CSV table of C-alpha atoms and ligand atoms in Angstrom, one decimal:
chain,number,residue,atom,x,y,z
A,1,UNK,CA,-277.4,-46.8,154.5
A,2,UNK,CA,-274.2,-44.7,154.1
A,3,UNK,CA,-274.3,-41.0,154.6
A,4,UNK,CA,-274.1,-40.0,150.9
A,5,UNK,CA,-277.5,-42.6,150.4
A,6,UNK,CA,-279.5,-40.5,153.1
A,7,UNK,CA,-278.7,-37.6,151.8
A,8,UNK,CA,-280.2,-38.7,148.3
A,9,UNK,CA,-282.9,-39.7,150.0
A,10,UNK,CA,-283.2,-36.4,152.1
A,11,UNK,CA,-282.7,-34.5,148.7
A,12,UNK,CA,-285.3,-36.8,146.9
A,13,UNK,CA,-287.7,-34.9,149.5
A,14,UNK,CA,-286.7,-31.4,149.9
A,15,UNK,CA,-288.2,-30.3,146.8
A,16,UNK,CA,-290.2,-27.2,148.1
A,17,UNK,CA,-288.4,-25.1,145.7
A,18,UNK,CA,-288.5,-21.7,146.0
A,19,UNK,CA,-287.2,-18.8,143.3
A,20,UNK,CA,-284.9,-17.5,145.6
A,21,UNK,CA,-283.0,-20.6,145.9
A,22,UNK,CA,-280.0,-20.4,143.6
A,23,UNK,CA,-278.5,-23.6,144.4
A,24,UNK,CA,-279.4,-26.4,147.1
A,25,UNK,CA,-278.6,-29.7,148.5
A,26,UNK,CA,-275.6,-30.9,146.6
A,27,UNK,CA,-273.0,-28.8,146.7
A,28,UNK,CA,-270.9,-27.3,149.4
A,29,UNK,CA,-272.9,-25.0,150.6
A,30,UNK,CA,-276.1,-23.1,149.2
A,31,UNK,CA,-276.4,-19.9,147.2
A,32,UNK,CA,-279.8,-17.5,148.4
A,33,UNK,CA,-280.8,-14.7,146.8
A,34,UNK,CA,-282.0,-11.7,149.7
A,35,UNK,CA,-284.7,-10.4,148.7
A,36,UNK,CA,-284.0,-6.3,148.1
A,37,UNK,CA,-285.2,-3.9,151.0
A,38,UNK,CA,-285.1,-6.8,153.5
A,39,UNK,CA,-283.5,-7.9,156.5
A,40,UNK,CA,-282.0,-11.1,157.0
A,41,UNK,CA,-283.8,-13.1,160.5
A,42,UNK,CA,-281.9,-16.1,161.4
A,43,UNK,CA,-282.3,-18.5,164.5
A,44,UNK,CA,-281.0,-22.1,165.1
A,45,UNK,CA,-282.0,-24.8,168.0
A,46,UNK,CA,-281.3,-28.1,168.8
A,47,UNK,CA,-283.3,-31.0,169.8
A,48,UNK,CA,-281.4,-34.0,171.9
A,49,UNK,CA,-283.2,-37.5,172.8
A,50,UNK,CA,-283.8,-37.9,176.2
A,51,UNK,CA,-284.3,-34.2,176.6
A,52,UNK,CA,-286.1,-32.0,174.4
A,53,UNK,CA,-288.4,-35.2,173.5
A,54,UNK,CA,-289.2,-38.4,175.6
A,55,UNK,CA,-288.0,-41.4,174.7
A,56,UNK,CA,-290.6,-43.5,172.5
A,57,UNK,CA,-291.4,-40.0,170.4
A,58,UNK,CA,-292.5,-40.9,166.7
A,59,UNK,CA,-289.6,-40.0,164.0
A,60,UNK,CA,-292.5,-38.4,162.3
A,61,UNK,CA,-293.0,-35.6,165.3
A,62,UNK,CA,-289.6,-35.3,165.7
A,63,UNK,CA,-289.6,-33.9,162.8
A,64,UNK,CA,-292.1,-31.5,163.0
A,65,UNK,CA,-290.9,-30.2,165.7
A,66,UNK,CA,-287.1,-29.6,165.3
A,67,UNK,CA,-288.5,-27.7,162.4
A,68,UNK,CA,-291.6,-26.1,164.6
A,69,UNK,CA,-289.5,-24.6,167.2
A,70,UNK,CA,-287.2,-23.3,165.3
A,71,UNK,CA,-290.1,-21.2,163.3
A,72,UNK,CA,-291.7,-20.4,166.6
A,73,UNK,CA,-288.1,-18.1,166.9
A,74,UNK,CA,-288.8,-16.6,163.6
A,75,UNK,CA,-292.4,-15.9,164.7
A,76,UNK,CA,-291.4,-14.3,167.7
A,77,UNK,CA,-289.1,-11.8,165.8
A,78,UNK,CA,-292.3,-11.0,163.5
A,79,UNK,CA,-289.9,-12.4,160.2
A,80,UNK,CA,-291.6,-14.4,157.0
A,81,UNK,CA,-290.1,-17.9,156.9
A,82,UNK,CA,-287.5,-18.7,153.8
A,83,UNK,CA,-285.0,-21.6,154.1
A,84,UNK,CA,-283.8,-23.8,156.8
A,85,UNK,CA,-280.4,-26.2,156.9
A,86,UNK,CA,-280.7,-29.6,158.5
A,87,UNK,CA,-278.1,-31.3,160.6
A,88,UNK,CA,-279.0,-34.8,161.9
A,89,UNK,CA,-276.5,-37.1,164.7
A,90,UNK,CA,-277.9,-40.6,164.0
A,91,UNK,CA,-276.5,-43.4,166.0
A,92,UNK,CA,-277.2,-45.2,163.0
A,93,UNK,CA,-277.8,-44.9,159.3
A,94,UNK,CA,-281.4,-45.8,159.6
A,95,UNK,CA,-283.1,-44.9,156.6
A,96,UNK,CA,-286.7,-45.7,157.5
A,97,UNK,CA,-286.3,-43.5,160.3
A,98,UNK,CA,-284.9,-40.3,158.5
A,99,UNK,CA,-287.9,-41.0,155.5
A,100,UNK,CA,-290.6,-40.8,158.7
A,101,UNK,CA,-288.3,-38.1,160.0
A,102,UNK,CA,-289.1,-36.4,156.8
A,103,UNK,CA,-292.9,-37.0,156.7
A,104,UNK,CA,-293.0,-34.6,160.3
A,105,UNK,CA,-290.9,-31.7,159.0
A,106,UNK,CA,-291.4,-31.4,155.8
A,107,UNK,CA,-295.3,-31.6,156.4
A,108,UNK,CA,-294.6,-28.4,158.3
A,109,UNK,CA,-292.0,-26.8,155.9
A,110,UNK,CA,-294.4,-27.0,152.7
A,111,UNK,CA,-297.2,-25.3,154.9
A,112,UNK,CA,-295.0,-22.5,155.9
A,113,UNK,CA,-293.1,-22.5,152.5
A,114,UNK,CA,-289.3,-23.3,153.6
A,115,UNK,CA,-286.7,-24.8,151.3
A,116,UNK,CA,-284.5,-27.2,153.0
A,117,UNK,CA,-281.4,-26.2,150.8
A,118,UNK,CA,-278.2,-27.9,152.9
A,119,UNK,CA,-277.6,-29.5,156.2
A,120,UNK,CA,-275.0,-32.6,157.7
A,121,UNK,CA,-275.4,-35.7,158.2
A,122,UNK,CA,-272.7,-37.5,160.8
A,123,UNK,CA,-272.9,-40.5,163.2
A,124,UNK,CA,-273.7,-40.3,166.9
A,125,UNK,CA,-276.2,-39.8,169.7
A,126,UNK,CA,-279.6,-38.9,168.3
A,127,UNK,CA,-279.4,-34.5,167.7
A,128,UNK,CA,-281.1,-32.8,165.6
A,129,UNK,CA,-280.4,-29.0,164.6
A,130,UNK,CA,-281.9,-27.1,162.6
A,131,UNK,CA,-281.2,-23.2,160.9
A,132,UNK,CA,-284.1,-21.3,159.6
A,133,UNK,CA,-283.7,-17.8,157.6
A,134,UNK,CA,-286.7,-15.6,156.9
A,135,UNK,CA,-286.9,-11.4,156.5
A,136,UNK,CA,-288.3,-8.7,157.8
A,137,UNK,CA,-288.8,-5.1,156.6
A,138,UNK,CA,-285.7,-3.1,157.5
A,139,UNK,CA,-286.0,-2.5,161.2
A,140,UNK,CA,-289.4,-4.1,161.8
A,141,UNK,CA,-287.8,-6.6,164.2
A,142,UNK,CA,-289.5,-8.1,167.5
A,143,UNK,CA,-287.5,-7.6,169.7
A,144,UNK,CA,-287.3,-8.4,173.4
A,145,UNK,CA,-286.2,-4.9,174.3
A,146,UNK,CA,-289.0,-2.7,173.2
A,147,UNK,CA,-291.7,-3.6,176.6
A,148,UNK,CA,-292.3,0.1,177.6
A,149,UNK,CA,-294.3,1.0,181.7
A,150,UNK,CA,-297.8,0.9,180.8
A,151,UNK,CA,-298.0,-1.9,177.9
A,152,UNK,CA,-300.3,-4.5,178.2
A,153,UNK,CA,-299.2,-8.4,178.5
A,154,UNK,CA,-300.4,-10.8,175.7
A,155,UNK,CA,-300.2,-14.4,175.0
A,156,UNK,CA,-301.4,-16.4,172.2
A,157,UNK,CA,-303.7,-19.4,172.1
A,158,UNK,CA,-303.3,-21.4,175.6
A,159,UNK,CA,-300.4,-22.3,177.7
A,160,UNK,CA,-299.8,-25.5,179.7
A,161,UNK,CA,-300.9,-28.1,177.6
A,162,UNK,CA,-297.2,-29.5,176.7
A,163,UNK,CA,-296.0,-29.4,180.1
A,164,UNK,CA,-299.3,-31.3,181.2
A,165,UNK,CA,-298.1,-33.7,178.1
A,166,UNK,CA,-294.8,-34.3,180.1
A,167,UNK,CA,-296.3,-34.7,183.9
A,168,UNK,CA,-298.6,-37.4,182.5
A,169,UNK,CA,-295.9,-38.9,180.3
A,170,UNK,CA,-293.3,-38.7,183.7
A,171,UNK,CA,-296.7,-40.1,186.2
A,172,UNK,CA,-298.4,-42.6,183.9
A,173,UNK,CA,-294.6,-43.7,182.6
A,174,UNK,CA,-295.2,-44.3,179.0
A,175,UNK,CA,-296.1,-41.7,175.8
A,176,UNK,CA,-298.9,-43.5,175.0
A,177,UNK,CA,-301.0,-43.1,177.6
A,178,UNK,CA,-300.8,-39.2,177.4
A,179,UNK,CA,-303.9,-37.4,177.1
A,180,UNK,CA,-304.1,-37.4,173.3
A,181,UNK,CA,-304.9,-33.8,173.2
A,182,UNK,CA,-302.1,-32.7,175.4
A,183,UNK,CA,-299.8,-35.0,173.5
A,184,UNK,CA,-300.7,-33.1,170.3
A,185,UNK,CA,-299.2,-29.8,171.8
A,186,UNK,CA,-296.3,-31.1,172.9
A,187,UNK,CA,-295.6,-33.0,169.9
A,188,UNK,CA,-296.6,-31.0,167.0
A,189,UNK,CA,-296.5,-27.1,168.2
A,190,UNK,CA,-297.8,-25.1,166.1
A,191,UNK,CA,-295.5,-21.7,165.1
A,192,UNK,CA,-297.6,-19.0,165.3
A,193,UNK,CA,-296.0,-17.5,162.2
A,194,UNK,CA,-299.2,-15.4,160.6
A,195,UNK,CA,-299.8,-13.8,164.3
A,196,UNK,CA,-296.3,-12.9,164.6
A,197,UNK,CA,-295.9,-11.2,161.2
A,198,UNK,CA,-299.1,-9.6,162.2
A,199,UNK,CA,-298.0,-8.1,165.4
A,200,UNK,CA,-294.9,-6.8,163.6
A,201,UNK,CA,-295.6,-2.7,163.9
A,202,UNK,CA,-297.9,-3.2,166.7
A,203,UNK,CA,-295.9,-4.9,169.1
A,204,UNK,CA,-293.5,-3.5,171.4
A,205,UNK,CA,-291.9,-6.7,172.4
A,206,UNK,CA,-292.3,-10.3,171.9
A,207,UNK,CA,-290.8,-13.7,172.5
A,208,UNK,CA,-292.1,-17.4,172.0
A,209,UNK,CA,-292.4,-19.2,175.4
A,210,UNK,CA,-290.3,-21.9,175.2
A,211,UNK,CA,-289.0,-21.9,179.0
A,212,UNK,CA,-292.5,-21.0,180.7
A,213,UNK,CA,-294.3,-18.0,180.8
A,214,UNK,CA,-292.9,-15.9,183.3
A,215,UNK,CA,-289.9,-17.2,183.3
A,216,UNK,CA,-290.2,-15.7,179.5
A,217,UNK,CA,-291.3,-12.9,180.1
A,218,UNK,CA,-288.9,-12.3,182.7
A,219,UNK,CA,-286.1,-11.9,180.0
A,220,UNK,CA,-288.6,-9.5,178.4
A,221,UNK,CA,-288.2,-7.3,181.4
A,222,UNK,CA,-284.7,-7.8,181.8
A,223,UNK,CA,-283.9,-6.8,178.1
A,224,UNK,CA,-286.3,-3.6,178.3
A,225,UNK,CA,-285.4,-2.4,181.7
A,226,UNK,CA,-289.4,-2.9,183.3
A,227,UNK,CA,-291.0,-5.0,185.6
A,228,UNK,CA,-294.8,-7.1,184.7
A,229,UNK,CA,-297.9,-7.8,187.1
A,230,UNK,CA,-299.9,-10.7,185.6
A,231,UNK,CA,-303.3,-12.2,186.2
A,232,UNK,CA,-302.7,-15.7,186.9
A,233,UNK,CA,-306.6,-16.1,186.5
A,234,UNK,CA,-306.7,-15.0,183.4
A,235,UNK,CA,-303.8,-16.9,181.6
A,236,UNK,CA,-305.8,-18.5,178.7
A,237,UNK,CA,-306.0,-22.9,179.0
A,238,UNK,CA,-307.2,-25.4,176.8
A,239,UNK,CA,-310.4,-27.9,177.5
A,240,UNK,CA,-308.3,-30.8,177.8
A,241,UNK,CA,-306.0,-28.5,180.3
A,242,UNK,CA,-309.1,-28.1,182.6
A,243,UNK,CA,-309.9,-31.8,182.0
A,244,UNK,CA,-307.0,-33.2,183.5
A,245,UNK,CA,-305.6,-30.7,186.0
A,246,UNK,CA,-307.1,-28.0,188.7
A,247,UNK,CA,-306.4,-25.9,191.3
A,248,UNK,CA,-302.7,-24.6,191.7
A,249,UNK,CA,-301.2,-27.9,189.7
A,250,UNK,CA,-302.9,-26.1,186.0
A,251,UNK,CA,-301.8,-22.8,187.4
A,252,UNK,CA,-298.3,-23.8,188.0
A,253,UNK,CA,-298.8,-25.4,184.2
A,254,UNK,CA,-299.8,-22.4,183.0
A,255,UNK,CA,-297.0,-20.3,184.5
A,256,UNK,CA,-294.1,-22.0,184.4
A,257,UNK,CA,-294.5,-24.9,182.0
A,258,UNK,CA,-292.8,-25.0,178.9
A,259,UNK,CA,-292.6,-25.9,175.1
A,260,UNK,CA,-295.8,-23.9,174.5
A,261,UNK,CA,-294.4,-22.0,171.6
A,262,UNK,CA,-297.0,-19.5,172.1
A,263,UNK,CA,-296.2,-15.8,171.4
A,264,UNK,CA,-295.7,-13.5,174.5
A,265,UNK,CA,-296.0,-9.4,173.5
A,266,UNK,CA,-296.5,-6.3,174.9
A,267,UNK,CA,-298.2,-3.0,173.1
A,268,UNK,CA,-299.7,0.0,174.0
A,269,UNK,CA,-303.5,0.0,175.4
A,270,UNK,CA,-304.5,1.6,172.2
A,271,UNK,CA,-303.5,-0.7,170.0
A,272,UNK,CA,-305.8,-3.0,172.0
A,273,UNK,CA,-308.4,-3.1,168.9
A,274,UNK,CA,-305.7,-3.6,166.7
A,275,UNK,CA,-304.4,-6.4,168.3
A,276,UNK,CA,-307.4,-8.4,168.1
A,277,UNK,CA,-308.2,-7.5,164.7
A,278,UNK,CA,-304.6,-8.6,163.6
A,279,UNK,CA,-305.6,-12.2,165.6
A,280,UNK,CA,-308.6,-12.2,164.8
A,281,UNK,CA,-307.3,-12.2,160.8
A,282,UNK,CA,-304.6,-15.0,161.5
A,283,UNK,CA,-307.1,-17.5,163.5
A,284,UNK,CA,-305.1,-17.3,166.9
A,285,UNK,CA,-306.9,-16.4,169.9
A,286,UNK,CA,-305.7,-13.4,172.1
A,287,UNK,CA,-305.5,-12.5,176.1
A,288,UNK,CA,-304.3,-9.7,177.8
A,289,UNK,CA,-302.8,-11.2,180.8
A,290,UNK,CA,-301.1,-8.6,182.4
A,291,UNK,CA,-299.2,-5.0,182.6
A,292,UNK,CA,-295.9,-3.3,181.9
A,293,UNK,CA,-294.8,-2.0,185.3
A,294,UNK,CA,-291.5,0.3,186.6
A,295,UNK,CA,-288.9,-2.1,188.1
A,296,UNK,CA,-287.7,-5.7,187.7
A,297,UNK,CA,-289.8,-8.0,188.4
A,298,UNK,CA,-292.7,-10.0,187.6
A,299,UNK,CA,-295.2,-10.6,189.5
A,300,UNK,CA,-298.1,-12.3,189.6
A,301,UNK,CA,-301.9,-12.2,191.5
A,302,UNK,CA,-304.8,-14.6,192.1
A,303,UNK,CA,-308.2,-13.7,193.4
A,304,UNK,CA,-306.0,-10.8,194.0
A,305,UNK,CA,-303.4,-11.9,196.1
A,306,UNK,CA,-299.6,-12.1,195.5
A,307,UNK,CA,-299.2,-15.9,193.7
A,308,UNK,CA,-296.3,-17.6,193.5
A,309,UNK,CA,-294.9,-20.5,191.4
A,310,UNK,CA,-294.6,-23.4,193.0
A,311,UNK,CA,-291.8,-23.8,190.6
A,312,UNK,CA,-290.5,-21.4,188.2
A,313,UNK,CA,-289.6,-21.8,184.8
A,314,UNK,CA,-289.3,-25.2,182.6
A,315,UNK,CA,-287.0,-28.0,184.1
A,316,UNK,CA,-286.3,-30.2,180.7
A,317,UNK,CA,-286.8,-33.7,182.0
A,318,UNK,CA,-284.0,-36.3,181.8
A,319,UNK,CA,-281.3,-34.0,182.8
B,401,ADP,P1,-269.3,-31.6,152.4
B,401,ADP,O1,-268.3,-33.1,152.9
B,401,ADP,O2,-269.1,-31.1,151.4
B,401,ADP,O3,-269.6,-31.2,153.8
B,401,ADP,P2,-271.9,-33.4,152.6
B,401,ADP,O4,-271.3,-34.9,152.0
B,401,ADP,O5,-271.9,-33.3,154.3
B,401,ADP,O6,-270.8,-32.5,152.0
B,401,ADP,O7,-273.3,-32.6,151.8
B,401,ADP,C1,-273.2,-32.8,150.7
B,401,ADP,C2,-274.8,-32.1,150.7
B,401,ADP,O8,-275.8,-32.7,151.6
B,401,ADP,C3,-274.3,-30.5,151.0
B,401,ADP,O9,-275.0,-29.8,149.9
B,401,ADP,C4,-274.9,-30.7,152.0
B,401,ADP,O10,-275.5,-29.2,152.2
B,401,ADP,C5,-276.3,-32.0,151.9
B,401,ADP,N1,-276.5,-32.5,153.1
B,401,ADP,C6,-276.0,-32.7,154.1
B,401,ADP,N2,-276.8,-34.0,154.8
B,401,ADP,C7,-277.9,-32.9,155.1
B,401,ADP,C8,-279.3,-33.3,155.9
B,401,ADP,N3,-278.9,-33.5,156.5
B,401,ADP,N4,-280.2,-32.0,155.2
B,401,ADP,C9,-280.3,-31.3,154.1
B,401,ADP,N5,-278.9,-31.9,153.3
B,401,ADP,C10,-277.6,-32.1,153.6
B,402,MG,MG1,-271.1,-31.3,155.4
């Protein structure tokens, strides 16, 4: 199928119109109305085949994930999503692949009222870039540089499932052999938009966990000029993770595994009740996992003793 036919196919599916889209797909550029008195927040992320998703991932899951990882960045800023653009590099003009991709992409877009307002379609190795745009109240964006000594360190949801899915994929050799609950976390991450918005004004610093908790928390500490102490035994884990892994392997997945797209944030201890209330209202569990301290290092403890990660951060498979 020719490029313009693929664009027609995409345009026909990009139906989640918003009043603030003055001109969407079809012209040389989109024209968008930024609401008075709000700041525009912009993020972009690329997914490459074999690096950011295993070969054999269903196109609908790739579509979901391409938007999800971007919306997760807006969530981490406390922003309300509005618009996105989509750059598709495809090895061939496969209309069925694009239709299935859009099933996943548009399902998540509809859930968060995000309008697809433009993009680019080219021939090349399979690669998907998405840009998302959202809004925050002036000065209210949740940044990485606001953590203060004495803050509690928090994380949403559970950690380690996506990394566990990748570990099973490597060990078992096929995507179909991954435990279903773990694979769902890898393929269909849930951007914590409502929680991020509820934390604006409450949290001092926030980011989404894409590279691994300890590595990502290190970014908050570096930006804020502080250190952190983490209780490894207090990290939240799903039942599916407990069923598949135990001991140090489980702890390593929680502390170092990426791709969970949970939020990690810090807040003054007097805000504990407000944070539990905000999380409760958005239906997302949160757990306090540590404390911001003076210094520059992230240290972890298990059973009262220092805990060293077998491997820190997230290494993409296929590298
Ligand atoms: P141009 O040559 O002016 O860049 P294109 O042929 O690339 O125009 O795109 C035509 C229209 O289709 C533009 O409005 C563009 O934003 C939109 N478009 C192209 N590819 C995509 C895509 N993958 N997703 C969404 N919109 C797209
Ligand atoms: Mg173009």
